[in-house]
Coordinates of C-alpha atoms in Angstrom, one line a residue:
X16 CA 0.0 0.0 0.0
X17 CA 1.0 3.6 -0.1
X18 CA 3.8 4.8 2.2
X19 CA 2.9 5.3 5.4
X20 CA 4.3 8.6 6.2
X21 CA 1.8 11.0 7.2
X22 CA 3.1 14.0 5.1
X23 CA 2.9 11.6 1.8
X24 CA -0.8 11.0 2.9
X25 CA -1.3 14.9 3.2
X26 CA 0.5 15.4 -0.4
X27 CA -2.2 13.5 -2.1
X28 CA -5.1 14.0 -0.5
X29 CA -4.1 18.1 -1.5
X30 CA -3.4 17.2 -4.6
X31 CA -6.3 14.5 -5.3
X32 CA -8.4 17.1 -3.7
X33 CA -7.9 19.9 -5.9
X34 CA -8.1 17.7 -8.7
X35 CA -11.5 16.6 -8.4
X36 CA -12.6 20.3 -7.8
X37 CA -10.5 21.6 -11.1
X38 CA -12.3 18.3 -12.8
X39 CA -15.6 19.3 -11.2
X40 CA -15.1 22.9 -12.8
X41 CA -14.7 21.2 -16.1
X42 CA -17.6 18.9 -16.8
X43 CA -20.8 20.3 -14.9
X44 CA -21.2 21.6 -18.4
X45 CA -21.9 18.7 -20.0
X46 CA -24.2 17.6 -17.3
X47 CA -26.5 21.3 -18.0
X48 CA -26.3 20.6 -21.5
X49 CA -30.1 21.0 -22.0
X50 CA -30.1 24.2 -19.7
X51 CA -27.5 25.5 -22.1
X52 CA -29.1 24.4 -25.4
X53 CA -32.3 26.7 -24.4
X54 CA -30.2 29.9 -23.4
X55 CA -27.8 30.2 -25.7
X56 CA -29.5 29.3 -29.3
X57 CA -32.7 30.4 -31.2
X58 CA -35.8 28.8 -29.4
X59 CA -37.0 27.5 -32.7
X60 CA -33.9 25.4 -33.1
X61 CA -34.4 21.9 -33.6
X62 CA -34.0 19.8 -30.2
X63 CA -31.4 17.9 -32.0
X64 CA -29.2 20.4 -33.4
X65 CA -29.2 22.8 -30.3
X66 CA -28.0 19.2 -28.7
X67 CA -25.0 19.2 -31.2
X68 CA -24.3 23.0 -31.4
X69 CA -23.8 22.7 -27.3
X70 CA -21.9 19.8 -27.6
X71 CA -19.9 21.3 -30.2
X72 CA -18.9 24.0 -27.7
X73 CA -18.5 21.3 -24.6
X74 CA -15.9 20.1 -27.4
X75 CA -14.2 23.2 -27.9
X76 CA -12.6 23.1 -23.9
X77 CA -11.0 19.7 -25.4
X78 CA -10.2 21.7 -29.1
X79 CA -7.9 24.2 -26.9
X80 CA -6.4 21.5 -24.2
X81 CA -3.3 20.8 -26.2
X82 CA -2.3 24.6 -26.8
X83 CA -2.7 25.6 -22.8
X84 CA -1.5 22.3 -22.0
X85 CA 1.9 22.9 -23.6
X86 CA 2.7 26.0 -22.6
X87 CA 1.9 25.3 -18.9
X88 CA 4.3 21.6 -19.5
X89 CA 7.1 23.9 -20.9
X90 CA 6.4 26.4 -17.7
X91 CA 6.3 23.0 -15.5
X92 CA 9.7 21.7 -17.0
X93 CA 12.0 24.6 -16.6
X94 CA 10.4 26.6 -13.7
X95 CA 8.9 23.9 -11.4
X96 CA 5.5 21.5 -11.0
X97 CA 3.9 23.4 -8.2
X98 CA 3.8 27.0 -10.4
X99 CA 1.4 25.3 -13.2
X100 CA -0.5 22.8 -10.5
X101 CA -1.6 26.6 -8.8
X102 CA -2.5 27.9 -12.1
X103 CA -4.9 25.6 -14.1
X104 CA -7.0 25.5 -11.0
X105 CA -7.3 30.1 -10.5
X106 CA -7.6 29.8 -14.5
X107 CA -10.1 26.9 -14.1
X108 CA -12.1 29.0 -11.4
X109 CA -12.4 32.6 -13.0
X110 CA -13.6 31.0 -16.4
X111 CA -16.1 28.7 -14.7
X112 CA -17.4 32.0 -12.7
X113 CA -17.5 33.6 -16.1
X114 CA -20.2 30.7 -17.7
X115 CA -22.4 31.4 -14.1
X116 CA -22.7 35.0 -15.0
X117 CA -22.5 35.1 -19.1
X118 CA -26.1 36.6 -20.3
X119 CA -28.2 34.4 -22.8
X120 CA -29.3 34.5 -26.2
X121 CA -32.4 36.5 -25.6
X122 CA -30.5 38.9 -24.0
X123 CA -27.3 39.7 -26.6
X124 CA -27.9 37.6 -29.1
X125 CA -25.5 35.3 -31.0
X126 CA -22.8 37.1 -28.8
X127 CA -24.2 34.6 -26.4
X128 CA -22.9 31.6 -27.3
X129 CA -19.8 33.0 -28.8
X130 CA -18.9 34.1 -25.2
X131 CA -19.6 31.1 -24.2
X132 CA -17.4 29.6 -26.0
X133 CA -14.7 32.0 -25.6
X134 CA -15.2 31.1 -21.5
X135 CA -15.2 27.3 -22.6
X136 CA -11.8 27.4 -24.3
X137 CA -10.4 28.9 -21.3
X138 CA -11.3 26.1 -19.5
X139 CA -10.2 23.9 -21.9
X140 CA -6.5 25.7 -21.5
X141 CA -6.6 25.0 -17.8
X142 CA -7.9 21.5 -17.8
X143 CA -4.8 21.0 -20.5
X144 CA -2.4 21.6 -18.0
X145 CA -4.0 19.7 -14.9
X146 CA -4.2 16.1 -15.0
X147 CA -0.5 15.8 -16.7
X148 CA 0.9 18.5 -13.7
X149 CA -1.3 16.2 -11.1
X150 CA 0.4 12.4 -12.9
X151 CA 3.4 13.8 -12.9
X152 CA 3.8 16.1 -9.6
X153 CA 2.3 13.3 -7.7
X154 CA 4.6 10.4 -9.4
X155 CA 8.0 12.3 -7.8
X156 CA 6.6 12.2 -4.3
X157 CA 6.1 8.3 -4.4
X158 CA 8.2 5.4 -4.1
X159 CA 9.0 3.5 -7.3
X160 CA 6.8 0.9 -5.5
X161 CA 3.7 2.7 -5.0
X162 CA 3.8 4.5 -8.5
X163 CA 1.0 3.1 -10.4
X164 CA -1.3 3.4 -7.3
X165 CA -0.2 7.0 -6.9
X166 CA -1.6 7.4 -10.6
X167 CA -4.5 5.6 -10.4
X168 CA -5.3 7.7 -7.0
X169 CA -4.9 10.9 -9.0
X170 CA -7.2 9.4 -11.8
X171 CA -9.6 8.2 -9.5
X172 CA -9.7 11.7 -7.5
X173 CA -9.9 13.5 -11.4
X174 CA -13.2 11.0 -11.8
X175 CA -14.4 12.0 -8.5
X176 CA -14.9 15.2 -10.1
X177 CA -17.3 13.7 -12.2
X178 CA -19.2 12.7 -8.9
X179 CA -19.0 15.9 -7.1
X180 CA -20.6 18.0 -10.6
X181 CA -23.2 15.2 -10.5
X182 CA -24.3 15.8 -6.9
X183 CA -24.5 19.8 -7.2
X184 CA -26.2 19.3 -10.5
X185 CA -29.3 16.8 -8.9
X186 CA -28.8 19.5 -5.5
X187 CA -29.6 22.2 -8.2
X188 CA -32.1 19.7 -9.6
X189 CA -34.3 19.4 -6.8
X190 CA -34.0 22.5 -5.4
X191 CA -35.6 24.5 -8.4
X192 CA -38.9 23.9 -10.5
X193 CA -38.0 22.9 -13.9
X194 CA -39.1 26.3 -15.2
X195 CA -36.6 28.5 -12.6
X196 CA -33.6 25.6 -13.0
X197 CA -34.2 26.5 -17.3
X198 CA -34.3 30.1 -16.5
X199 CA -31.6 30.9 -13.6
X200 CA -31.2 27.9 -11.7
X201 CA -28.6 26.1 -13.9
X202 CA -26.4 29.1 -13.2
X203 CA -26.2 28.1 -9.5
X204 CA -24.1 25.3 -10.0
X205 CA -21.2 27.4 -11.8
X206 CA -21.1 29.7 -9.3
X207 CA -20.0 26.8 -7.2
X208 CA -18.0 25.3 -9.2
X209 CA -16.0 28.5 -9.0
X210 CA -16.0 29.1 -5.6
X211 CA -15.0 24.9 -5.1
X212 CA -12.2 25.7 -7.2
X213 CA -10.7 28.8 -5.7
X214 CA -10.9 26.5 -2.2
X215 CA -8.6 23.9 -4.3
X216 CA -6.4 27.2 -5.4
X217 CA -6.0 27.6 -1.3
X218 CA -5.2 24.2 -0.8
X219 CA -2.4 23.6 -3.8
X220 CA -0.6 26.8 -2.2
X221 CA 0.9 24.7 0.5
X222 CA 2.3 21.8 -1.4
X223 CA 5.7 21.7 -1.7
X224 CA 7.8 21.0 -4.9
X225 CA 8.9 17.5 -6.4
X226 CA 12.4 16.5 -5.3
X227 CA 13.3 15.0 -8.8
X228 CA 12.5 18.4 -10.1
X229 CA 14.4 19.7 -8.0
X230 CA 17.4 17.6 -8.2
X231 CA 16.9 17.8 -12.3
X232 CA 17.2 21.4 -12.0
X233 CA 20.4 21.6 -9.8
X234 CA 21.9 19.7 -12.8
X235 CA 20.6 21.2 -15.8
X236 CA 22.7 22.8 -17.9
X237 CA 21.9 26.3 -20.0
X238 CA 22.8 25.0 -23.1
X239 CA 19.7 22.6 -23.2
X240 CA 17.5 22.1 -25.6
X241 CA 13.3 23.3 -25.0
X242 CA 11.3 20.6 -23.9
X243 CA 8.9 20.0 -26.8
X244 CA 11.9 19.9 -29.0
X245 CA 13.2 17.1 -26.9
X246 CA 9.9 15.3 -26.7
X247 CA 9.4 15.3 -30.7
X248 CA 13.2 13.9 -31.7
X249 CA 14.3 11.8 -29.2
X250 CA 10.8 10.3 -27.7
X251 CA 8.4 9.3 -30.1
X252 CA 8.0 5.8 -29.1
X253 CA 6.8 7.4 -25.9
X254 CA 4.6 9.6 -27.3
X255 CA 2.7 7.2 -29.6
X256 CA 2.4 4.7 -26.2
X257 CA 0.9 7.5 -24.3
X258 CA -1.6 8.8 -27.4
X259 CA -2.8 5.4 -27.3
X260 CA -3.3 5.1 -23.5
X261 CA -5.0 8.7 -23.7
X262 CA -7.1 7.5 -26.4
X263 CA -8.5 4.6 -24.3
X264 CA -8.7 6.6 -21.2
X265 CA -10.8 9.5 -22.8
X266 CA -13.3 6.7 -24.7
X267 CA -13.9 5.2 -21.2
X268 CA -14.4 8.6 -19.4
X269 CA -16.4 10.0 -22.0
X270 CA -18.9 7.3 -23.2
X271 CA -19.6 5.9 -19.5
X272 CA -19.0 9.2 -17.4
X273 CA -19.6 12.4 -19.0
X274 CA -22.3 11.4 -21.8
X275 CA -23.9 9.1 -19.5
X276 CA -26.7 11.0 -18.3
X277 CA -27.3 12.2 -22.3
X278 CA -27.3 8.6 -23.3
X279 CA -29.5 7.5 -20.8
X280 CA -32.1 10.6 -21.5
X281 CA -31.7 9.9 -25.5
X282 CA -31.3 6.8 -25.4
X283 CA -32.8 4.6 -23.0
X284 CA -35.6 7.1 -21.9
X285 CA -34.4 7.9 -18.2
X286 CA -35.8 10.9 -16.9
X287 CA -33.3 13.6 -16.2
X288 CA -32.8 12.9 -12.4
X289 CA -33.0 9.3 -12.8
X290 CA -30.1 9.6 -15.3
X291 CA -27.9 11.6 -12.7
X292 CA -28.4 9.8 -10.0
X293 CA -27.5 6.5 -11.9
X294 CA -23.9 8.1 -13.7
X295 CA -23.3 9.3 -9.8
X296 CA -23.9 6.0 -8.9
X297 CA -21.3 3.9 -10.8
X298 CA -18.7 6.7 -10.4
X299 CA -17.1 5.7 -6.6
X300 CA -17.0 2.1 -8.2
X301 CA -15.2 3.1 -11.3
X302 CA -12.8 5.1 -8.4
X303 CA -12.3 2.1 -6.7
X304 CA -12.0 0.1 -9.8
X305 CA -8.7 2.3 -10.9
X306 CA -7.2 2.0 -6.9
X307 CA -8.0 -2.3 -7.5
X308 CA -6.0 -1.4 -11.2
X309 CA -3.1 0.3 -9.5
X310 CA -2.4 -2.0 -6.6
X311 CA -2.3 -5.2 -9.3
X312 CA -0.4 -3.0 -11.6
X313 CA 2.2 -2.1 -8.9
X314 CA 2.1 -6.0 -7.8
X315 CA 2.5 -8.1 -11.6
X316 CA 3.1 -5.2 -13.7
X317 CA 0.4 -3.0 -15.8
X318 CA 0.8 -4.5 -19.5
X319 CA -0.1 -8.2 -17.8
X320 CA -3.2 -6.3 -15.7
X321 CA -4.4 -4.3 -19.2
X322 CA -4.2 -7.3 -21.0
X323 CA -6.2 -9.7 -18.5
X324 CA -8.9 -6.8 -17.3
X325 CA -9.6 -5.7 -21.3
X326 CA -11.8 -9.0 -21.3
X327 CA -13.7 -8.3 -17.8
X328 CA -14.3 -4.6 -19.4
X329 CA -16.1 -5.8 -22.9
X330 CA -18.2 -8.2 -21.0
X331 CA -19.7 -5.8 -18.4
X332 CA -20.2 -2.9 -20.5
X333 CA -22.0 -5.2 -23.1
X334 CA -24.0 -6.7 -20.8
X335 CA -24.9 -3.3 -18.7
X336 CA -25.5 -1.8 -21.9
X337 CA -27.4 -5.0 -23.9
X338 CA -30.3 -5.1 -21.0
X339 CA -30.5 -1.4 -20.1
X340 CA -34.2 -0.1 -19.0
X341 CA -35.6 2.2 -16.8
X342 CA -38.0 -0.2 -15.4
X343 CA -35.1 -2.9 -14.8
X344 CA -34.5 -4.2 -11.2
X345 CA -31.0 -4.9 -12.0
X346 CA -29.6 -1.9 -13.4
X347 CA -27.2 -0.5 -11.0
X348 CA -25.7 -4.1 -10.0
X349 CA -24.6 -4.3 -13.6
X350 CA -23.8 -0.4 -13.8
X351 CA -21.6 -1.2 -11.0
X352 CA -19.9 -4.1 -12.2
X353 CA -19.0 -2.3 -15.6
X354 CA -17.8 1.1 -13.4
X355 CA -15.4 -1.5 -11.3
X356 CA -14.2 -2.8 -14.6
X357 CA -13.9 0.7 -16.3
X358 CA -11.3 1.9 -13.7
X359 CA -8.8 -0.4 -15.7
X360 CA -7.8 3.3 -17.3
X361 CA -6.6 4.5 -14.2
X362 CA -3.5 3.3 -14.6
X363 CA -3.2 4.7 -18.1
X364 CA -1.5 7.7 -16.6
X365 CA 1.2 5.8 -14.8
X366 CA 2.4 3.9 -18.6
X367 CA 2.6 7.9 -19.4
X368 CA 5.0 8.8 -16.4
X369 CA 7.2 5.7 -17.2
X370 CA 7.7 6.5 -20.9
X371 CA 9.3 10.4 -20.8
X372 CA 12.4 11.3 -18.4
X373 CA 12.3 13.8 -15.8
X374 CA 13.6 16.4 -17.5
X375 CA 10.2 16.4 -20.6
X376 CA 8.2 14.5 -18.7
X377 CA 5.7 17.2 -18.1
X378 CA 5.7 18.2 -21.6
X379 CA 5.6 14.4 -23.2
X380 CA 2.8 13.8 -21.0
X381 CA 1.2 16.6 -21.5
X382 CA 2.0 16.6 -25.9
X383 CA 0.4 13.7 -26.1
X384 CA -2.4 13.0 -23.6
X385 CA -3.7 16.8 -24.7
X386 CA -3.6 16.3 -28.4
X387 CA -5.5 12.6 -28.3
X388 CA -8.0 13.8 -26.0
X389 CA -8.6 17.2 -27.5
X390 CA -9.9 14.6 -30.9
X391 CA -11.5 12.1 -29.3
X392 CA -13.1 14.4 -26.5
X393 CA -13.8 17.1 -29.3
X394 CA -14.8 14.2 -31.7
X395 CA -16.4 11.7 -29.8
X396 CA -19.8 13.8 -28.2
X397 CA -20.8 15.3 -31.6
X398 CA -20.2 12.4 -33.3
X399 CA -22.0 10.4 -31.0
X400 CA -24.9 13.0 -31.2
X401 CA -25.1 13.2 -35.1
X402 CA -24.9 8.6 -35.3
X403 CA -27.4 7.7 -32.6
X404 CA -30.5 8.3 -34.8
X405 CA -29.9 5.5 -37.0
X406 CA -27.5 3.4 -34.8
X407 CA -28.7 3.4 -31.3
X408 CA -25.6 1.0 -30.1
X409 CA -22.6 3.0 -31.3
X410 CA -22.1 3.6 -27.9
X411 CA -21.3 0.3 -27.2
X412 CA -19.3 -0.3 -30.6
X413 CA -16.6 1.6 -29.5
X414 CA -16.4 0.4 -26.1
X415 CA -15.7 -2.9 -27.7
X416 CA -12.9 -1.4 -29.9
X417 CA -11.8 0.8 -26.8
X418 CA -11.5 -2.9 -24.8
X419 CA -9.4 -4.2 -27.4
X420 CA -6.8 -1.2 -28.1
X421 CA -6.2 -2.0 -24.3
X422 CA -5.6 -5.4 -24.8
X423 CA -3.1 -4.9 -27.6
X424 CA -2.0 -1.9 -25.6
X425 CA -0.8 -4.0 -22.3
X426 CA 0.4 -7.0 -25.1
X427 CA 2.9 -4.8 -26.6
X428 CA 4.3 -3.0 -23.3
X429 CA 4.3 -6.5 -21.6
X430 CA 6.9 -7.6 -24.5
X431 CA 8.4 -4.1 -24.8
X432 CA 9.6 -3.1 -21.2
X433 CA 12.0 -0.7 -22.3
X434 CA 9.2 1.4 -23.8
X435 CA 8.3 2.7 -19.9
X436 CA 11.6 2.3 -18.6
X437 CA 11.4 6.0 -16.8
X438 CA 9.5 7.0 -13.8
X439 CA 11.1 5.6 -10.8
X440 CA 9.2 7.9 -8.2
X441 CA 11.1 10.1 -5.6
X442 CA 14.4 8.7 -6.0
X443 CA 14.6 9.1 -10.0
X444 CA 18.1 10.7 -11.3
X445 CA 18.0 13.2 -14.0
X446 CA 19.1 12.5 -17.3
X447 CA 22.8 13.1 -17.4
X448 CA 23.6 15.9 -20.0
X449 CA 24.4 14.1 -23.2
X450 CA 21.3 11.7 -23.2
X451 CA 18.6 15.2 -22.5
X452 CA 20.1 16.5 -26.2

């Protein structure tokens, strides 16, 4: 289990902490996706393509991820881990505060939902930076031992997130009539979303900074080359391994997290509160699914856990997903058997730490984890959206896919150790000067 030092339990229960607020900040959009499709677009748009126009601009906080993400990596890199961790979260907070107090289409116009989406993409910049600052500030506090359950405790405190906007969202819910949550009461849970995330702001301040960042920068020498030139000649093995696990980890957060309620509603005919309460349900089991994932992963090694768990994950999501109905006793036993089985992608983020140095670890991460989720996250919703009409189970399609790119994933890392031969927690060296260049 983790190490037992109190100050190491402090470090990542500030850290997991803020991330689930910063996370929090992120997706209560998605889950006021109705609310939003009535205030910001014509009232004579058609249900469906106010749906997709929304979506479109949930997408664009993924679209701008990869440009705020590597300029925060870069910052991270040369100037330290705790500087960016402190600033996605005020970035995160002032934009989210911004959406709770943005008029509505009746009110400007069109300028409506392009300030909206100006407000989205800034959120999109912060969220870029925050879950590759969180993998990799939290992965040089561990011990080498502990490293993939350090990960999946970050990944599972990101999802948490998820949990947190779908509690103040139902809160929001109940404590309006439908026609004052439509008019002003979806505003409500922005408002706390911001004020959450200047608490998390508060909390990151007293976190200290990574001691292999520290020891890397003691030893770095002027004549070093930038980061994301680093990343792009001399690691792209690395970065292809960590599209790919960022590919599988945004298809499983997306299809059974963020769209869930929307796919329930569309799909299956939930109710709007029904289909909260149910995505809020399986979250804490997908959180301890990913803690299950890293203690195995730490224990016989994450290719051999990816491999044998893809199999578990294809069957529980096809047969949650094969006999889902509102009127079904047995729902949320097999919603909570497929969440458990979805945390498999929580150690995704530790094959990321392992594959980039110290010294670009923070930028590789963040290249390539920003960049595949800012096109499946900006691809998957609207194209999601625009299929279901005429296939009702594409959902489910690419779950199956999803469950075998990990399978092939954890095949070819099992055979390939030396592709995730960094990351050796708090004691890592840094890269001796010839082998950075």
């Amino acid at each position: 289990m983790l190490d037992a030092q109190p100050r190491m339990h402090r470090l990542l229960a500030l850290s997991g902490i803020g991330g689930a607020l910063e996370f929090f900040d992120f997706v209560i959009f998605l889950f006021l996706a109705s609310e939003i499709s009535a205030n910001f677009f014509p009232p004579d748009t058609p249900a469906w393509v106010a749906d997709v126009q929304t979506l479109g601009i949930f997408a664009a906080g993924y679209v701008f991820r990869p440009l705020g993400g590597i300029v925060m990596a870069h910052v991270g890199d040369r100037y330290g881990r705790k500087r960016v961790f402190l600033f996605s979260i005020l970035l995160m907070a002032l934009s989210t505060f911004g959406i709770a107090l943005v008029p509505n289409y009746a009110q400007i116009g069109w300028l409506a939902p392009l300030s909206l989406l100006l407000l989205r993409s800034l959120q999109g910049a912060a969220i870029g930076g925050e879950a590759p600052g969180a993998w990799t500030f939290v992965s040089e506090h561990v011990p080498a031992r502990n490293l993939a359950l350090a990960c999946a405790f970050m990944s599972a405190s990101l999802i948490a997130g998820v949990l947190l906007a779908s509690l103040v969202t139902m809160a929001a819910q109940s404590a309006f009539t439908p026609a004052a949550m439509l008019d002003y009461g979806w505003r409500v849970p922005f408002a706390v979303a911001g004020s959450l995330g200047l608490l998390g702001a508060i909390l990151r301040h007293w976190l200290s900074e990574t001691p292999v960042f520290l020891r890397a920068r003691a030893e770095r020498h002027r004549s070093e080359p930038l980061p994301l030139a680093v990343v792009l000649r001399s690691h792209r093995a690395a970065l292809c391994i960590s599209v790919a696990a960022t590919w599988t980890l945004s298809a499983v957060v997306i299809v059974t997290t963020l769209m869930t309620p929307f796919i329930l509603q569309r799909q299956y005919g939930f109710e709007p509160g029904a289909s909260l309460a149910l995505s809020a349900f399986g979250i804490p089991f997908l959180c301890v699914g990913a803690l299950f994932a890293g203690v195995m992963s730490d224990r016989f090694g994450i290719g051999l856990y990816l491999m044998l768990a893809s199999l578990p994950f294809a069957a529980a999501n096809l047969l949650f997903y094969s006999d889902l109905a509102p009127e079904n006793g047995h729902t949320q036993l097999l919603l909570a058997l497929a969440s458990f089985f979805n945390g498999i992608v929580g150690v995704n983020a530790c094959l990321m730490v392992r594959a980039f140095p110290s010294n670009v670890r923070f930028t590789g991460i963040s290249l390539a984890y920003n960049v595949a989720f800012a096109i499946s996250g900006g691809l998957t919703p609207v194209a999601m959206a625009s299929i279901f009409p005429t296939e009702p189970m594409v959902h489910v399609y690419y779950l199956l896919l999803i469950a075998t790119g990990i399978g092939i994933l954890g095949a070819y890392v099992t055979r390939n150790p030396g592709v995730i031969r960094y990351g050796q927690g708090r004691d890592e060296k840094p890269l001796p000067a010839k082998a950075v260049h």
